[in-house]
CSV table of C-alpha atoms in Angstrom, one decimal:
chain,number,residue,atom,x,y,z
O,29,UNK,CA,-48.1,131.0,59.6
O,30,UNK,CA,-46.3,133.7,57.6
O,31,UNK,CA,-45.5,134.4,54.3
O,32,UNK,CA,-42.9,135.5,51.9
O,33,UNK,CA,-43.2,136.7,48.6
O,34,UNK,CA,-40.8,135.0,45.7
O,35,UNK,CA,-39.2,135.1,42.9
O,36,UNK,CA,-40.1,131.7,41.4
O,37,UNK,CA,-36.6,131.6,40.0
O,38,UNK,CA,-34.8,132.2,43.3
O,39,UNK,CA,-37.8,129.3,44.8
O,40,UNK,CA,-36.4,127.0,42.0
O,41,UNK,CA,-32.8,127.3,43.1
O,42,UNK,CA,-33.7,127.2,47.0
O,43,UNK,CA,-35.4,123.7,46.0
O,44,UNK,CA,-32.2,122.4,44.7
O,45,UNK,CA,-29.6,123.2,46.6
O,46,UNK,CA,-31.5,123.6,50.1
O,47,UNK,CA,-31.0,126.9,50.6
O,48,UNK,CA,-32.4,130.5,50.3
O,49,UNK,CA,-30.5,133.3,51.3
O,50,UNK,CA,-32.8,136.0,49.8
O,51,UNK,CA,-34.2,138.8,51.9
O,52,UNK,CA,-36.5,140.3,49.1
O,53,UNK,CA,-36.4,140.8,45.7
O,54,UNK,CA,-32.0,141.0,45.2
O,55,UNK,CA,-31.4,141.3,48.2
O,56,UNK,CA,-29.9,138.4,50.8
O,57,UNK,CA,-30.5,138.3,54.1
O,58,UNK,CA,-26.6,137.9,54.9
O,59,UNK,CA,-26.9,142.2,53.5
O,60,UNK,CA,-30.4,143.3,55.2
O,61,UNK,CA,-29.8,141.4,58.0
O,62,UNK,CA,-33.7,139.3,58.1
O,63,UNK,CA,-36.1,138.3,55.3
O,64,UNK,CA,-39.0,140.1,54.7
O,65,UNK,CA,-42.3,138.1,55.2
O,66,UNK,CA,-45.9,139.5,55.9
O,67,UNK,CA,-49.1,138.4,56.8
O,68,UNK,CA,-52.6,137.3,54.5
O,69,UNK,CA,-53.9,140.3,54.8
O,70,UNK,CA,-50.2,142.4,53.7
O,71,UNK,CA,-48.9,140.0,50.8
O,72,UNK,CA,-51.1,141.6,47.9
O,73,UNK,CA,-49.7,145.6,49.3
O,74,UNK,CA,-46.2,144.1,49.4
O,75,UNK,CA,-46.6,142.6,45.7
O,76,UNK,CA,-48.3,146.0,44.4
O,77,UNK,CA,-45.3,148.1,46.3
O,78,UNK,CA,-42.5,146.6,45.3
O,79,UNK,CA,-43.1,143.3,42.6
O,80,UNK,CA,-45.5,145.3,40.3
O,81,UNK,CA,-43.6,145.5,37.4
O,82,UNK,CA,-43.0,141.3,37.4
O,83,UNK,CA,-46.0,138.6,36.3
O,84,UNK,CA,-47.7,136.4,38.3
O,85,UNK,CA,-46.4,133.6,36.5
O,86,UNK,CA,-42.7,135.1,38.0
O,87,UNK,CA,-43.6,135.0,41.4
O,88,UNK,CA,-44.3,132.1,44.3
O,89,UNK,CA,-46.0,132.7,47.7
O,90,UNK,CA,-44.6,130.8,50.2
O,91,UNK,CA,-46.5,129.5,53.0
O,92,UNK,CA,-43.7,129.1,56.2
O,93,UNK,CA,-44.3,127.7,59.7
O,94,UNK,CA,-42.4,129.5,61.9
O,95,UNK,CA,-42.1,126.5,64.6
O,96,UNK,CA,-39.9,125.2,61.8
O,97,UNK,CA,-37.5,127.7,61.2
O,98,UNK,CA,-34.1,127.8,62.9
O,99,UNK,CA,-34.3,131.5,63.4
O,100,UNK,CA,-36.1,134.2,65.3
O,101,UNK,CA,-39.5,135.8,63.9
O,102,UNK,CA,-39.7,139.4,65.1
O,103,UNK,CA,-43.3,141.2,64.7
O,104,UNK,CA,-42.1,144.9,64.3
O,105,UNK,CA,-42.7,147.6,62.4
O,106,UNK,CA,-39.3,149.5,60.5
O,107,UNK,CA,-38.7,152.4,58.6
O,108,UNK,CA,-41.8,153.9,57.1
O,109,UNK,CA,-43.6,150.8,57.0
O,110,UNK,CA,-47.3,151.6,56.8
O,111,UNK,CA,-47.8,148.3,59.5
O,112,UNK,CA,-45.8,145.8,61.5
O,113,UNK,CA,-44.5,142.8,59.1
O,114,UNK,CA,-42.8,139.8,60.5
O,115,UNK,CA,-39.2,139.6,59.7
O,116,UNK,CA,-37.0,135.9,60.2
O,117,UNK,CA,-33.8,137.2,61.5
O,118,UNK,CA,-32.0,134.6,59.2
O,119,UNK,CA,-32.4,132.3,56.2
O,120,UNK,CA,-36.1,131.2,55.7
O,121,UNK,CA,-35.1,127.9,56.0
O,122,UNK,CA,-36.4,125.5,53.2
O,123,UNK,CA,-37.9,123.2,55.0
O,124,UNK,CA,-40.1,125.5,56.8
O,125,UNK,CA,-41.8,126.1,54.0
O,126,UNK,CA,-44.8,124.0,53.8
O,127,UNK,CA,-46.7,125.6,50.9
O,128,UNK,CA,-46.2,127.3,47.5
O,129,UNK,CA,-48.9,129.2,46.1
O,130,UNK,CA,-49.4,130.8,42.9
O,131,UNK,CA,-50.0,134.7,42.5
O,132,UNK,CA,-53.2,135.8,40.9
C-alpha cells in the first residue's frame, strides 16, 4: 500500500469523471512525468513540506493498492529528497484507490 496526498477538490473531480492526472499539488503527471506518493511513515513530512499553508478539511489521503494500478511503482529516491518515496510512473488510476482518509 501507498499513499498520495490530495487536494480534495482534484479527489472530487477524479471521482466523477474517472480520472486523475495530478502529480502533486498543480502539477499532472503528463508534465513531471509520475505521481508523487509516499509511505505511512512520510505522508505527514510531505503535508508539512509542501501542503502547509492549505486545511485539513482541503486535503484527502488516499490509500492506493499498487496491484491495481496500470502503471509501474518505482521505490527511488530524486533530487534532494531527504528519503526514497514511491513514484507511479503514470495516472494513479481511480480505481486503485481503495481508501480516502481525512487529514488531521
Amino acid at each position: 500500500m501507498i499513499l498520495h496526498l490530495a487536494l480534495r477538490s482534484d479527489w472530487d473531480v477524479a471521482r466523477r469523471t474517472g480520472r486523475y492526472p495530478w502529480s502533486t499539488r498543480g502539477v499532472t503527471v503528463e508534465t513531471e512525468g509520475y505521481a508523487h506518493c509516499s509511505f505511512e511513515h512520510q505522508w505527514r513530512g510531505v503535508r508539512e513540506r509542501f501542503y502547509s499553508d492549505l486545511a485539513d478539511s482541503q486535503l484527502v489521503l488516499l490509500e492506493i493498492d499498487e496491484t491495481k494500478l496500470s502503471s509501474s511503482v518505482v521505490v527511488e529516491r530524486l533530487g534532494n529528497a531527504p528519503d526514497e518515496f514511491p513514484h507511479v510512473y503514470g495516472e494513479i488510476d481511480v480505481d486503485a484507490v481503495i481508501g480516502e482518509h481525512a487529514v488531521d
